[in-house]
Short mmCIF file of C-alpha atoms in Angstrom, two decimals:
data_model
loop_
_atom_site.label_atom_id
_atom_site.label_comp_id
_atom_site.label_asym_id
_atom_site.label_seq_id
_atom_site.Cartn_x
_atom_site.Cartn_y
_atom_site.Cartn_z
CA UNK A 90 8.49 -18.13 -24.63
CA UNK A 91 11.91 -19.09 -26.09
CA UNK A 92 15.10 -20.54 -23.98
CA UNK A 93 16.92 -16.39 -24.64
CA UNK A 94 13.49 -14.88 -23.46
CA UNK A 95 13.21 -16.95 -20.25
CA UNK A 96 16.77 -16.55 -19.70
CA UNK A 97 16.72 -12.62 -19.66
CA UNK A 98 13.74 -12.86 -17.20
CA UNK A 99 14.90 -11.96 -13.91
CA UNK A 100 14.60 -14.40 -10.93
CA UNK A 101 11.38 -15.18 -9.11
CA UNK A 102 12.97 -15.26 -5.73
CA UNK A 103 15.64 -12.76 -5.60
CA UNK A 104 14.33 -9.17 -6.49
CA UNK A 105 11.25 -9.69 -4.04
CA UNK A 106 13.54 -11.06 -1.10
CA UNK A 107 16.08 -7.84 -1.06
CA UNK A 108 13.27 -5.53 -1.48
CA UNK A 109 11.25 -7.51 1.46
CA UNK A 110 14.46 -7.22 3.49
CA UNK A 111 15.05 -3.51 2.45
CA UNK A 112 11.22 -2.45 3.49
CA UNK A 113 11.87 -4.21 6.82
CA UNK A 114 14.51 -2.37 7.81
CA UNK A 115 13.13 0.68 6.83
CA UNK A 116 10.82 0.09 8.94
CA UNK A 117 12.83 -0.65 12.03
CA UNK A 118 14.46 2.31 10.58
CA UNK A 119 11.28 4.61 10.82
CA UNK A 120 10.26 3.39 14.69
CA UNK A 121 13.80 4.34 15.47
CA UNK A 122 13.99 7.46 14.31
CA UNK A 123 10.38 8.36 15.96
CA UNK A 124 12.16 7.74 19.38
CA UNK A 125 14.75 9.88 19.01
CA UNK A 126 14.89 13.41 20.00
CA UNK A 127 15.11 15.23 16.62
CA UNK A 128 12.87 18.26 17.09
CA UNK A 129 11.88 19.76 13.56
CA UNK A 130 13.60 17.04 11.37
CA UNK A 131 11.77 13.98 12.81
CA UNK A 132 8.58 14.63 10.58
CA UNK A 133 10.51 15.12 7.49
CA UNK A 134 12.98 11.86 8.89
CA UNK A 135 9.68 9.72 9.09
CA UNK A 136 8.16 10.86 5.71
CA UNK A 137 11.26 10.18 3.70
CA UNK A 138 11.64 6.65 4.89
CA UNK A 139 8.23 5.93 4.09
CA UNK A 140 8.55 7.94 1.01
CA UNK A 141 11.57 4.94 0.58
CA UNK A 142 9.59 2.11 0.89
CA UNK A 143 6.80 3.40 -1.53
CA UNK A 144 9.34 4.13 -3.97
CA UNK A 145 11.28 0.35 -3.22
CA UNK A 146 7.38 -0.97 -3.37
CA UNK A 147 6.34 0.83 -6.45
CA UNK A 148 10.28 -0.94 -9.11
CA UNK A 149 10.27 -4.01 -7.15
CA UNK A 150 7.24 -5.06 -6.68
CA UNK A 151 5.00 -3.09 -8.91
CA UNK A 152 7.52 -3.80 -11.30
CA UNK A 153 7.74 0.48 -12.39
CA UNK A 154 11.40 -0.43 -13.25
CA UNK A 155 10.58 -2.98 -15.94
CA UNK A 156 7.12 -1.29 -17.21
CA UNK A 157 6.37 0.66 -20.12
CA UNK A 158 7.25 4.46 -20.74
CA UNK A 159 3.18 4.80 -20.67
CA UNK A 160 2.77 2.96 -17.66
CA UNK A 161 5.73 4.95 -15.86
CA UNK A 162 4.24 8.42 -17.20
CA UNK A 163 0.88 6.94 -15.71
CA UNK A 164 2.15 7.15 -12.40
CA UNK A 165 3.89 9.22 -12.42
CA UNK A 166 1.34 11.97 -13.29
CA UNK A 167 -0.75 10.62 -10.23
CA UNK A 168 2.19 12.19 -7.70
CA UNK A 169 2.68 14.89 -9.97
CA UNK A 170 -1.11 16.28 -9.46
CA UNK A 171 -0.57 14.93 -6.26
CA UNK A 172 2.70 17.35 -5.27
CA UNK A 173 0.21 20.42 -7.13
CA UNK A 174 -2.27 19.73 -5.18
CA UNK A 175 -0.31 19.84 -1.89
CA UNK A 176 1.93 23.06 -3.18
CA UNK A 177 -0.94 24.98 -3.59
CA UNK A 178 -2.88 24.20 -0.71
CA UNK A 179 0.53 25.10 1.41
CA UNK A 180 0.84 28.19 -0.26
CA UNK A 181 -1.99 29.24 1.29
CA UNK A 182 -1.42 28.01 4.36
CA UNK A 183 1.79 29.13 5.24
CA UNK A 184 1.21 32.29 3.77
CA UNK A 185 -1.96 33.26 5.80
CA UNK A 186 -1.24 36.38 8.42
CA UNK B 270 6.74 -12.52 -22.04
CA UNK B 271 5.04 -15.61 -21.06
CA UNK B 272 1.51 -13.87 -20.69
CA UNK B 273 1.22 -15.94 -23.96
CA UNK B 274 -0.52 -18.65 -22.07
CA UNK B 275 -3.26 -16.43 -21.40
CA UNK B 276 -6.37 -15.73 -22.37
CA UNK B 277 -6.71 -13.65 -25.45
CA UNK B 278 -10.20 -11.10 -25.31
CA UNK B 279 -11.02 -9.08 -28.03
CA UNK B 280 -10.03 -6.63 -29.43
CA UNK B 281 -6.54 -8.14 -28.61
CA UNK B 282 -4.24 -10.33 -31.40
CA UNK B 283 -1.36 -10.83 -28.42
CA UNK B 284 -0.82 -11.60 -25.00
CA UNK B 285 1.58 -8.57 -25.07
CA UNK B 286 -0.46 -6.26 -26.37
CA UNK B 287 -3.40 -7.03 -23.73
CA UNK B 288 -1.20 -7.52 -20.65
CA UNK B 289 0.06 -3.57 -21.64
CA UNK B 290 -3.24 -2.81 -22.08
CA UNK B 291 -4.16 -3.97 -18.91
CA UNK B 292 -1.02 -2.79 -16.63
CA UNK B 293 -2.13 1.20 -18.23
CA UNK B 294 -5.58 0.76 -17.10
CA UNK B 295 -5.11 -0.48 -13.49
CA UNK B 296 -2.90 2.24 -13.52
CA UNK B 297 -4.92 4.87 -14.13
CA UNK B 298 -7.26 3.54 -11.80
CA UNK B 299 -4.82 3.36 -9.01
CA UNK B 300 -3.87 7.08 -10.04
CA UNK B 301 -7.44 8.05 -8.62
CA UNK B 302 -7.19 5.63 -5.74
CA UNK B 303 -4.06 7.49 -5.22
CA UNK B 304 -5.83 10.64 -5.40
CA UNK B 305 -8.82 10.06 -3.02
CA UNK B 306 -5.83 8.88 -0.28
CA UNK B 307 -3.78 12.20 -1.09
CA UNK B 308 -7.20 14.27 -0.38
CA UNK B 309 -7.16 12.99 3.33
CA UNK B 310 -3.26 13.07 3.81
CA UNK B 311 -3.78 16.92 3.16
CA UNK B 312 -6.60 17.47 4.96
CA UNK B 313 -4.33 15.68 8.12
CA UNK B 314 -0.94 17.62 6.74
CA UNK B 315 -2.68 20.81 6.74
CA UNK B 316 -4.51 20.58 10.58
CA UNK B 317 -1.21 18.35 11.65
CA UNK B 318 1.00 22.38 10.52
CA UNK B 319 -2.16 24.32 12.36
CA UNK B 320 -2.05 22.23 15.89
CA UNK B 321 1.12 20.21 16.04
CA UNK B 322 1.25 19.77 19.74
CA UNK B 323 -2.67 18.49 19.95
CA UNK B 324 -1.57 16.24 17.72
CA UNK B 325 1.25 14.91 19.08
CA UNK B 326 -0.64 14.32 22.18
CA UNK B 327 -3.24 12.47 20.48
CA UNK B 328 -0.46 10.42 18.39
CA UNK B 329 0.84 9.24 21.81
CA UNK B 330 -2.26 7.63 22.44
CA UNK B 331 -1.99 5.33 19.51
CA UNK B 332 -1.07 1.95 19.58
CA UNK B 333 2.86 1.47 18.40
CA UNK B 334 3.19 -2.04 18.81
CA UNK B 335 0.18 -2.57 16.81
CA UNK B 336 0.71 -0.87 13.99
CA UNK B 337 4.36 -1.86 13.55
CA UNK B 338 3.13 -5.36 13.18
CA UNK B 339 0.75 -4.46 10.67
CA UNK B 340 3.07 -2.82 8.84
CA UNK B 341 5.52 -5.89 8.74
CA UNK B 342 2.24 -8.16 7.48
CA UNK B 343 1.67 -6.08 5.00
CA UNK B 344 4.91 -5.80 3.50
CA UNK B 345 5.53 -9.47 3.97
CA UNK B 346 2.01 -9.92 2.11
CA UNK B 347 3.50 -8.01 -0.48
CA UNK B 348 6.51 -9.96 -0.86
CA UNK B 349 4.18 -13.44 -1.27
CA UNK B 350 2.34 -11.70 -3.95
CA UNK B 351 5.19 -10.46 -5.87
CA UNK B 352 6.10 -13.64 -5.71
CA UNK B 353 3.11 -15.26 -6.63
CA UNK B 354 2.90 -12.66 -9.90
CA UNK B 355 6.40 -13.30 -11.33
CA UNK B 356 5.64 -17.51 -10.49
CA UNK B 357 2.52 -17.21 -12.82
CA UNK B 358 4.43 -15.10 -15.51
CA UNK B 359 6.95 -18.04 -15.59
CA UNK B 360 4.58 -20.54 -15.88
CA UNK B 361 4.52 -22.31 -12.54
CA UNK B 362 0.49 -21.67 -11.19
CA UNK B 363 1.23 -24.33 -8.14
CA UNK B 364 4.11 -21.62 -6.63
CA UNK B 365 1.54 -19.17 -7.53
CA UNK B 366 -1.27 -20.58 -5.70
CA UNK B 367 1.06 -20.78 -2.59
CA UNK B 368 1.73 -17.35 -2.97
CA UNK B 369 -1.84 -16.22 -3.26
CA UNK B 370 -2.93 -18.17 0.06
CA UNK B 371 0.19 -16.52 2.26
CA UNK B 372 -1.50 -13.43 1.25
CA UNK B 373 -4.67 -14.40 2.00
CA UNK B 374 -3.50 -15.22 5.30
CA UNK B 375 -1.50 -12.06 5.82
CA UNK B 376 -4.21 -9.83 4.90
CA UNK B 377 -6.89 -11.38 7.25
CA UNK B 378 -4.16 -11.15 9.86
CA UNK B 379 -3.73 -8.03 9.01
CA UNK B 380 -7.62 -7.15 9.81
CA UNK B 381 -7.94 -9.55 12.99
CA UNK B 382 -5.43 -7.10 14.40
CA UNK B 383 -6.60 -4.25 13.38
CA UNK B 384 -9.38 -5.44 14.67
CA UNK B 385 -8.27 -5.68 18.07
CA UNK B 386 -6.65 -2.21 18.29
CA UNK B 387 -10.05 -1.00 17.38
CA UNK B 388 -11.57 -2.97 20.06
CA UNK B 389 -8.47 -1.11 22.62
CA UNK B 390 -8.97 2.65 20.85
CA UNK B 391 -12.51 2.13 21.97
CA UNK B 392 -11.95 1.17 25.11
CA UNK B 393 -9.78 4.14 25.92
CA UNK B 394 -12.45 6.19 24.95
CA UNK B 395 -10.50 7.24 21.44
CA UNK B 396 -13.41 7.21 19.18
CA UNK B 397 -14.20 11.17 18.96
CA UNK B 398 -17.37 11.21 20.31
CA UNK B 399 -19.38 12.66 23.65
CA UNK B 400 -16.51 10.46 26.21
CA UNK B 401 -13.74 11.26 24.38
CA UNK B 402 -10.71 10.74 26.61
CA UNK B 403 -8.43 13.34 25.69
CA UNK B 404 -8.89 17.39 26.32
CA UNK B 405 -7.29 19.41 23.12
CA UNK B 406 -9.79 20.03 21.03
CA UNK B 407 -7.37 19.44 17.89
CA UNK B 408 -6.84 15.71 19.84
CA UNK B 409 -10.33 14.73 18.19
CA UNK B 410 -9.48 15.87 14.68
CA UNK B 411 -6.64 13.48 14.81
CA UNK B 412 -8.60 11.04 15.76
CA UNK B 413 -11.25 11.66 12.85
CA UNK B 414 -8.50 11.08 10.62
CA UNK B 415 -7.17 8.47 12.11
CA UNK B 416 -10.57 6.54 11.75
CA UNK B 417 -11.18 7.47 8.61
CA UNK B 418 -8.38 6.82 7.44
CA UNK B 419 -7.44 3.65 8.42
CA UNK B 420 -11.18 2.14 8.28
CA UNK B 421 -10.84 3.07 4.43
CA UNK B 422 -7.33 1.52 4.15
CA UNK B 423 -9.32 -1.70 5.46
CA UNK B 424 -11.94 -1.68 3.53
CA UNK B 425 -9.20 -1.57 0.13
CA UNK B 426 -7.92 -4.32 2.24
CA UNK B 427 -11.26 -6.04 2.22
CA UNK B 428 -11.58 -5.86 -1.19
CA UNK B 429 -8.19 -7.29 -1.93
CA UNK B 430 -9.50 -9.79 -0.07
CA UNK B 431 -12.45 -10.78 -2.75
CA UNK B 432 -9.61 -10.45 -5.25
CA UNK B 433 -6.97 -12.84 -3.93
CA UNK B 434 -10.28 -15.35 -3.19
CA UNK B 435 -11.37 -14.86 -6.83
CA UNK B 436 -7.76 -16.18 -7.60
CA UNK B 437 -8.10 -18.93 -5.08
CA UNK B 438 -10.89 -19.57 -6.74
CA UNK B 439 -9.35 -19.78 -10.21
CA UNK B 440 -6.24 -21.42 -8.98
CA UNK B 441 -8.45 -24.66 -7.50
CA UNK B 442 -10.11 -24.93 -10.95
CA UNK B 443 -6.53 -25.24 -12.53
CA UNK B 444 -7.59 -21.92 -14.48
CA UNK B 445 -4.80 -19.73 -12.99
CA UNK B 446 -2.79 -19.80 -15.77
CA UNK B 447 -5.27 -19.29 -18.52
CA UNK B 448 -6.26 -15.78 -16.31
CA UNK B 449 -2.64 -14.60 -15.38
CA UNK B 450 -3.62 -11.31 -16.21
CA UNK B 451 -6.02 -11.26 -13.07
CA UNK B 452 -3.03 -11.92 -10.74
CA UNK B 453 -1.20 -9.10 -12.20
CA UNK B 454 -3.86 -6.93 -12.00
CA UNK B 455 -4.69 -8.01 -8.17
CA UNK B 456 -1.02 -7.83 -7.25
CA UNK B 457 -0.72 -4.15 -8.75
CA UNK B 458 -3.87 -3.73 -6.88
CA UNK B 459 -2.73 -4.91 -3.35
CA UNK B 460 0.74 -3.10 -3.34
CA UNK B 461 -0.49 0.10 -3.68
CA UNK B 462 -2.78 -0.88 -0.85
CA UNK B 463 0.82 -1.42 0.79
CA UNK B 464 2.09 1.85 0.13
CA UNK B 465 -0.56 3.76 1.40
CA UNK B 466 -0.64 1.94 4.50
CA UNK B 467 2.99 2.49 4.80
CA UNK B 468 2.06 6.63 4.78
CA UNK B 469 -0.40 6.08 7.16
CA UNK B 470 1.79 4.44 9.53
CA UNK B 471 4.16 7.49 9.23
CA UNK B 472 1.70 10.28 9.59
CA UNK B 473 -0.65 8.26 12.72
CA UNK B 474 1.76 6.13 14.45
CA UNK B 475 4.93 7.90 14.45
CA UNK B 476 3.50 11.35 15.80
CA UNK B 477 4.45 12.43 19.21
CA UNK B 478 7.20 9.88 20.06
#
């Protein structure tokens, strides 16, 4: 590895700290919002601060934000088939009279 | 890169080329995991939308405390290994191997205290069996998925277990450099652990708060 290459690496330290610190208090975040009285929104609340820390998970520490286009289209294609599977399986259920 | 202290196999001529190689294929293989997780979180989404108020009975019955620790292990586990990765990609296997025994440690914490709320589910009578403690009928389909479910996040936590020993392993022989492409593989491995386990927190031990 040359002097440039090792240069234009980012840090060991400080990308794993913030995100650490960031899925923390998402998570202080989530028990919060569990406590409070918000009816109808509270699932949807809870779900998109975990859907947060997957996402803050899957460029820090999976590194996503640094991969290849192949690796990125790799995943992803697992949540799209994912979000088909769940849209159709809905559809039926919320549709049933 | 610096993968160009590892190991070449064939039918690789770079480091490059095999540690892209490698990152697609655990990929793909996580893109299953994913999909065997994302079978179950339906199953739950779709009973969850038919009996909401059976479940959120049920969810008040789990243990907050517990899992809220858990969840901070795990996502401190993740930060050692990320740590650990992007240590052996810069050459420095002795920040590495630190990084690979914190989350060692974590993730038998981790299972000691899951352990434990097992131990308290079952003596509440949570298990869905013939003394099942609660009376909804919907209360012990939440349970089923909430022992399934978690009893097959632990397993994937058992195996990342063998993983991070097999890079103990490695490390102690002074052959965690020459096999960076293992750590990357386990670390990819082990987060993705992390991020289903931080879905399952939402779903199980936020309902009915």
């Amino acid at each position: 590895m040359t002097r440039r290459e090792q240069t234009e690496q980012p840090g060991i330290w400080l990308g794993p700290i913030l995100a650490w610190a960031a899925l923390l208090t998402l998570l202080a975040l989530n028990v919060v919002l569990a406590g409070l009285p918000l009816g109808v929104f509270k699932l949807p609340a809870n779900l998109a601060v975990a859907a947060l820390q997957a996402i803050v998970m899957g460029l820090v520490f999976m590194r996503l934000n640094r991969a290849s286009w192949l690796v990125r289209l790799c995943a992803v294609s697992a949540f799209l088939w994912i979000s088909l599977m769940f849209i159709l399986a809905f559809a039926d259920t919320l549709t049933r009279v | 890169m610096s993968e160009a202290s590892a190991t070449l196999h064939e039918p690789f001529e770079s480091a490059t080329r095999q540690r892209e190689a490698l990152t697609f294929g655990v990929w793909l293989f996580l893109a299953s995991e994913l999909l065997l997780f994302a079978g179950m979180f339906l199953g739950y989404a779709v009973y969850r939308h038919d009996h909401p108020s059976a479940f959120a009975e049920a969810g008040r019955h789990v243990n907050l405390l517990f899992g809220t620790i858990n969840t901070a292990l795990l996502m401190t586990s993740s930060l050692s290994l990320s740590v650990a990765s992007r240590a052996i990609d810069r050459d420095k296997p002795g920040l590495s191997e630190i990084g690979v025994w914190i989350t060692l440690g974590l993730g038998l914490l981790f299972l000691i205290v899951k352990g434990l709320e097992y131990r308290e589910d079952l003596d509440e009578h949570l298990w869905p069996g013939a003394t099942f403690a609660l009376h909804a009928p919907a209360a012990r389909i939440f349970f089923g998925f909430y022992w399934t479910m978690t009893f097959v996040h632990a397993c994937h936590m058992t195996i990342g277990l063998g993983l991070l020993s097999r890079l103990v392993w490695l490390a102690r022989r002074g052959r965690l450099r020459a096999n960076n492409d293992s750590v990357e593989a386990t670390t990819l491995y082990w987060h993705l652990v992390d991020i289903i386990w931080a879905l399952v927190f939402a779903c199980l031990y936020l309902v009915g708060r």
